[in-house]
């Protein structure tokens, strides 16, 4: 009969693990000899660690167990972890985080520059600016005549430089005009002073006459007063 009251005796086991890479994921492989799928547990902790646990009987009250925590790379998505158990091996797949590459716009096409051919330029000049030969000769003769007449006109014009005699005559005329201006202003000042003096004399005479009349009036009044008293 089996004894159900006996306690289990555990033997610690550390499985061998290794990482393998795929184009879109990192895979952790753990070797678990003798274990079955239902005897193994896989969990992801809040500290980004992969927790592997499991236990199985080895006979009687003896058991073998393991407990292991493995850090998860920062480049993988812990919310999409998946596990598969096959041939005593545990495969834990960690998909990589997808990074969106910025889309670059293709360069705008450059329009080719159209260069006119020398033959086309020559034809355009002929179509816009062509003249008969007789007209060209007539214009050349007319311009030559204008240049010749201009040279003769320049040769016949007198020189514009002034001699020293002309400067002396201009200085004398200016001095005469200044003397006349000074004399006229002096006479005006003298006339103004004489008129002012005359006005002062007339005013003084009028005041004197008024004083004499006032004095005579007062004298007549005083004589009348004395006569009335007598």
Tab-separated table of C-alpha atoms in Angstrom, residues 54-145:
chain	number	residue	atom	x	y	z
A	54	UNK	CA	8.205	23.096	-13.115
A	55	UNK	CA	8.342	19.873	-11.089
A	56	UNK	CA	7.994	16.122	-11.719
A	57	UNK	CA	8.296	12.904	-9.649
A	58	UNK	CA	11.378	10.746	-9.926
A	59	UNK	CA	10.154	7.787	-7.789
A	60	UNK	CA	8.656	7.284	-4.337
A	61	UNK	CA	8.513	10.616	-2.501
A	62	UNK	CA	11.377	12.129	-4.492
A	63	UNK	CA	10.689	15.039	-6.889
A	64	UNK	CA	12.794	17.216	-9.126
A	65	UNK	CA	11.946	20.889	-9.646
A	66	UNK	CA	13.308	24.129	-11.114
A	67	UNK	CA	12.646	27.853	-10.715
A	68	UNK	CA	14.420	30.320	-12.985
A	69	UNK	CA	13.951	34.030	-13.962
A	70	UNK	CA	15.553	35.369	-17.140
A	71	UNK	CA	15.587	39.087	-18.135
A	72	UNK	CA	13.726	39.923	-21.348
A	73	UNK	CA	15.516	42.111	-23.952
A	74	UNK	CA	14.219	45.668	-24.350
A	75	UNK	CA	13.835	45.214	-28.097
A	76	UNK	CA	10.984	42.665	-27.794
A	77	UNK	CA	7.268	42.988	-27.088
A	78	UNK	CA	6.460	41.237	-23.770
A	79	UNK	CA	2.694	41.388	-24.481
A	80	UNK	CA	3.087	39.043	-27.467
A	81	UNK	CA	5.198	36.261	-25.906
A	82	UNK	CA	4.247	32.704	-26.893
A	83	UNK	CA	5.572	29.264	-25.778
A	84	UNK	CA	5.757	25.770	-27.349
A	85	UNK	CA	6.893	22.472	-25.772
A	86	UNK	CA	8.340	19.769	-28.044
A	87	UNK	CA	10.810	16.904	-27.560
A	88	UNK	CA	11.623	17.874	-23.948
A	89	UNK	CA	12.476	21.411	-25.087
A	90	UNK	CA	10.624	24.612	-24.254
A	91	UNK	CA	10.602	27.264	-27.005
A	92	UNK	CA	9.582	30.774	-25.900
A	93	UNK	CA	9.175	33.251	-28.760
A	94	UNK	CA	9.594	37.021	-28.160
A	95	UNK	CA	8.499	39.169	-31.191
A	96	UNK	CA	10.597	42.249	-31.839
A	97	UNK	CA	9.075	45.737	-31.501
A	98	UNK	CA	8.240	47.078	-34.945
A	99	UNK	CA	9.803	50.468	-35.688
A	100	UNK	CA	8.187	52.511	-38.453
A	101	UNK	CA	10.719	53.880	-40.878
A	102	UNK	CA	9.913	57.386	-42.172
A	103	UNK	CA	8.759	57.374	-45.764
A	104	UNK	CA	10.820	59.637	-47.937
A	105	UNK	CA	9.144	61.304	-50.890
A	106	UNK	CA	10.722	60.634	-54.259
A	107	UNK	CA	12.472	63.671	-55.737
A	108	UNK	CA	10.419	65.742	-58.139
A	109	UNK	CA	11.299	65.249	-61.788
A	110	UNK	CA	13.466	67.999	-63.249
A	111	UNK	CA	12.238	69.499	-66.489
A	112	UNK	CA	14.916	69.524	-69.179
A	113	UNK	CA	15.942	72.944	-70.420
A	114	UNK	CA	15.389	73.553	-74.099
A	115	UNK	CA	18.398	75.137	-75.804
A	116	UNK	CA	17.826	76.869	-79.103
A	117	UNK	CA	20.040	75.760	-81.951
A	118	UNK	CA	22.398	78.304	-83.566
A	119	UNK	CA	20.628	77.817	-86.894
A	120	UNK	CA	17.244	78.744	-85.314
A	121	UNK	CA	18.720	81.849	-83.616
A	122	UNK	CA	20.198	83.015	-86.910
A	123	UNK	CA	16.848	82.635	-88.673
A	124	UNK	CA	15.058	84.531	-85.877
A	125	UNK	CA	17.492	87.447	-86.127
A	126	UNK	CA	17.056	87.588	-89.884
A	127	UNK	CA	13.245	87.519	-89.591
A	128	UNK	CA	13.110	90.355	-86.979
A	129	UNK	CA	15.945	92.746	-87.874
A	130	UNK	CA	16.748	92.429	-91.604
A	131	UNK	CA	17.103	95.605	-93.806
A	132	UNK	CA	17.945	96.093	-97.464
A	133	UNK	CA	21.580	96.859	-98.280
A	134	UNK	CA	20.716	100.315	-99.734
A	135	UNK	CA	18.995	101.341	-96.496
A	136	UNK	CA	22.023	100.278	-94.437
A	137	UNK	CA	24.379	102.317	-96.624
A	138	UNK	CA	22.131	105.375	-96.375
A	139	UNK	CA	22.022	105.148	-92.555
A	140	UNK	CA	25.825	104.823	-92.344
A	141	UNK	CA	26.348	107.928	-94.562
A	142	UNK	CA	23.851	109.923	-92.513
A	143	UNK	CA	25.589	109.023	-89.200
A	144	UNK	CA	28.983	109.943	-90.647
A	145	UNK	CA	27.633	113.350	-91.706
